Each structure stands twice: as C-alpha cells, then as structure tokens.
XYZ file of N, CA and C in Angstrom:
213
model
N 0.770 -0.719 -0.187
C -0.167 0.515 -0.154
C 0.863 1.298 0.054
N 0.643 2.609 -0.412
C 1.103 3.097 -0.962
C 0.640 4.364 0.216
N 2.355 5.035 0.809
C 2.292 5.648 2.015
C 1.324 6.798 1.484
N 0.807 8.008 2.533
C 0.580 9.340 2.265
C 1.494 10.152 1.831
N 2.293 10.050 1.901
C 4.006 10.764 1.157
C 3.686 10.677 -0.802
N 3.177 9.486 -0.637
C 3.442 8.822 -2.022
C 2.420 9.103 -2.699
N 1.404 9.748 -2.478
C -0.090 9.732 -2.444
C 0.020 11.352 -2.789
N 0.894 11.865 -2.109
C 1.197 13.224 -1.927
C 1.520 13.723 -3.782
N 2.660 12.949 -3.395
C 3.636 13.301 -5.043
C 2.997 12.626 -5.957
N 2.415 12.012 -6.218
C 1.962 11.181 -7.051
C 0.638 12.493 -7.856
N 0.383 13.364 -7.239
C -0.097 14.677 -7.424
C -0.269 15.613 -8.190
N 1.570 15.869 -7.781
C 2.524 16.772 -8.318
C 2.535 16.543 -10.233
N 2.660 17.430 -10.696
C 3.147 17.190 -12.005
C 5.104 16.605 -12.267
N 6.029 16.929 -11.425
C 6.989 16.555 -12.253
C 7.576 15.688 -12.341
N 8.240 14.977 -13.033
C 8.693 13.672 -13.922
C 8.846 12.944 -12.727
N 9.178 12.911 -11.771
C 10.218 12.245 -10.464
C 9.736 12.136 -9.320
N 8.989 10.953 -9.606
C 8.688 10.902 -7.821
C 9.749 11.223 -6.958
N 9.567 12.159 -5.907
C 11.351 11.868 -5.118
C 10.679 11.574 -4.158
N 11.279 10.605 -3.112
C 11.443 9.659 -2.101
C 10.307 9.002 -1.877
N 9.949 8.932 -2.890
C 8.932 7.512 -3.125
C 9.341 6.487 -4.073
N 8.655 5.199 -3.908
C 9.007 3.914 -4.848
C 10.410 3.853 -5.088
N 11.362 4.207 -3.944
C 12.346 4.512 -4.747
C 13.419 4.625 -5.565
N 12.883 6.444 -5.578
C 13.014 7.523 -6.287
C 12.965 6.816 -7.541
N 12.546 5.740 -8.271
C 12.720 5.182 -9.459
C 10.814 5.183 -10.511
N 10.675 6.522 -10.265
C 9.161 5.881 -10.919
C 8.525 7.720 -11.428
N 7.889 7.724 -12.075
C 6.974 9.052 -13.144
C 5.871 9.118 -11.296
N 5.443 10.412 -11.787
C 4.407 10.626 -10.651
C 2.994 10.510 -11.532
N 2.532 9.507 -11.166
C 0.785 9.424 -11.561
C 0.702 10.662 -12.975
N 0.429 11.934 -12.259
C -0.231 13.180 -13.433
C 0.861 13.053 -14.483
N 1.837 13.055 -13.865
C 3.095 13.156 -15.029
C 2.562 12.046 -16.624
N 2.452 11.075 -15.873
C 2.307 9.370 -16.909
C 1.156 9.802 -17.516
N 0.132 9.741 -17.217
C -1.318 10.477 -17.420
C -0.892 11.564 -18.320
N -0.762 12.397 -17.823
C -0.417 13.404 -19.218
C 0.268 13.456 -20.276
N 2.134 12.829 -19.876
C 2.709 12.871 -20.797
C 2.367 11.785 -22.057
N 2.326 10.163 -20.948
C 2.381 8.927 -21.225
C 1.370 8.444 -22.051
N 0.259 8.849 -21.806
C -1.526 8.340 -22.284
C -1.634 9.739 -23.041
N -1.782 10.803 -22.731
C -3.088 11.707 -23.179
C -2.058 12.413 -24.418
N -0.936 12.842 -24.561
C -0.394 13.171 -25.391
C 0.147 12.267 -26.940
N -0.306 10.705 -26.664
C 0.148 10.193 -28.138
C -1.068 10.166 -28.393
N -1.994 9.825 -27.804
C -3.658 9.953 -28.205
C -4.152 11.039 -28.873
N -3.756 12.205 -28.294
C -4.420 13.732 -29.204
C -3.443 13.429 -30.275
N -2.006 13.623 -30.123
C -0.772 13.355 -31.650
C -2.349 12.095 -32.598
N -3.060 11.490 -32.116
C -2.765 10.233 -33.224
C -4.622 11.102 -33.612
N -5.182 11.957 -33.151
C -6.198 12.130 -33.365
C -6.139 13.364 -34.300
N -5.056 14.125 -33.900
C -5.056 14.986 -34.548
C -4.266 14.881 -36.448
N -3.371 14.073 -36.091
C -3.382 13.500 -37.154
C -4.185 12.048 -38.256
N -4.810 11.143 -37.562
C -5.714 10.205 -38.360
C -6.490 11.038 -39.337
N -7.556 12.339 -39.486
C -8.466 12.660 -40.027
C -7.266 12.969 -41.992
N -6.225 13.705 -41.251
C -5.625 13.861 -42.628
C -4.692 11.927 -43.495
N -4.969 11.360 -42.397
C -4.085 10.374 -43.443
C -5.634 9.776 -43.362
N -6.576 9.531 -43.330
C -7.861 8.574 -43.997
C -8.508 9.552 -44.786
N -8.329 11.240 -44.526
C -8.595 12.276 -46.487
C -7.494 11.562 -46.805
N -5.893 11.246 -46.756
C -5.012 10.383 -47.840
C -5.932 8.957 -48.526
N -6.628 8.569 -47.679
C -6.195 6.994 -48.118
C -7.308 7.064 -49.193
N -8.545 7.822 -48.749
C -9.521 7.744 -49.548
C -9.236 8.720 -51.224
N -8.273 9.360 -51.464
C -8.250 9.755 -52.401
C -7.256 8.863 -53.257
N -6.522 8.087 -52.710
C -6.480 6.576 -53.363
C -7.125 6.560 -53.953
N -6.465 5.525 -54.923
C -6.938 4.600 -56.016
C -6.692 3.073 -55.511
N -8.248 2.289 -55.203
C -8.411 1.463 -55.105
C -7.715 0.322 -55.629
N -6.412 -0.240 -54.861
C -5.596 -1.487 -55.734
C -5.824 -2.889 -55.472
N -7.083 -3.287 -55.092
C -7.695 -4.654 -54.674
C -8.820 -4.444 -55.694
N -8.695 -5.754 -56.723
C -10.025 -5.622 -57.155
C -11.544 -7.077 -56.527
N -12.410 -6.571 -56.816
C -13.874 -6.059 -56.265
C -13.365 -8.373 -56.738
N -14.258 -8.741 -56.128
C -14.737 -10.195 -55.886
C -15.625 -10.785 -54.973
N -16.626 -12.063 -55.173
C -17.126 -12.213 -54.290
C -16.766 -13.108 -52.656
N -15.244 -13.339 -52.884
C -14.790 -13.582 -52.084
C -13.899 -12.144 -51.171
N -13.951 -11.440 -51.451
C -13.530 -10.635 -50.667
C -13.771 -9.941 -49.086
N -15.310 -10.138 -49.436
C -15.687 -10.263 -47.774
C -15.050 -11.588 -46.543
N -14.554 -12.510 -47.264
C -13.890 -13.638 -45.820
C -12.439 -13.053 -46.644
N -12.237 -12.231 -46.702
C -10.418 -12.625 -46.877
C -10.396 -11.342 -46.006
N -11.655 -10.813 -45.841
C -11.267 -9.219 -44.710
C -11.372 -10.240 -43.064
C-alpha cells in the first residue's frame, strides 16, 4: 500500500517521484498527461489527414465475391 507521502507526490506534475518508491518512478499525473494523453491527442490530430489521404488514393484490390471472407 502506498504511503500518504507517495499519494501527495503522485498529484504533482514533476516527472520524478522524489522520496517515493525508491526514487525510481514517474508521478501518476506525469504518466497520465505525457505518456498517455499526448500520444492519443497526436493520433486524433493526424488520423483525419491520413484517412482523407487514403480515401483519395486509387483502390488496388479488385472486387470479388470472396473479398468479404478474406477480410
């Protein structure tokens, strides 16, 4: 179980959890904001451009009755 000091440290933004878990961990706020939210935000910004680009490209697979089974 985490100590009250660790719970207080996890609410700070700093990347290093000082005096908590052997000084070898990120704070939870840092993990959630930088390591989780940032990549997802980047993906959500880039995805519409990639989808638009792919919709403009010519189809390279010929249609056949077996195509739904292959997917």
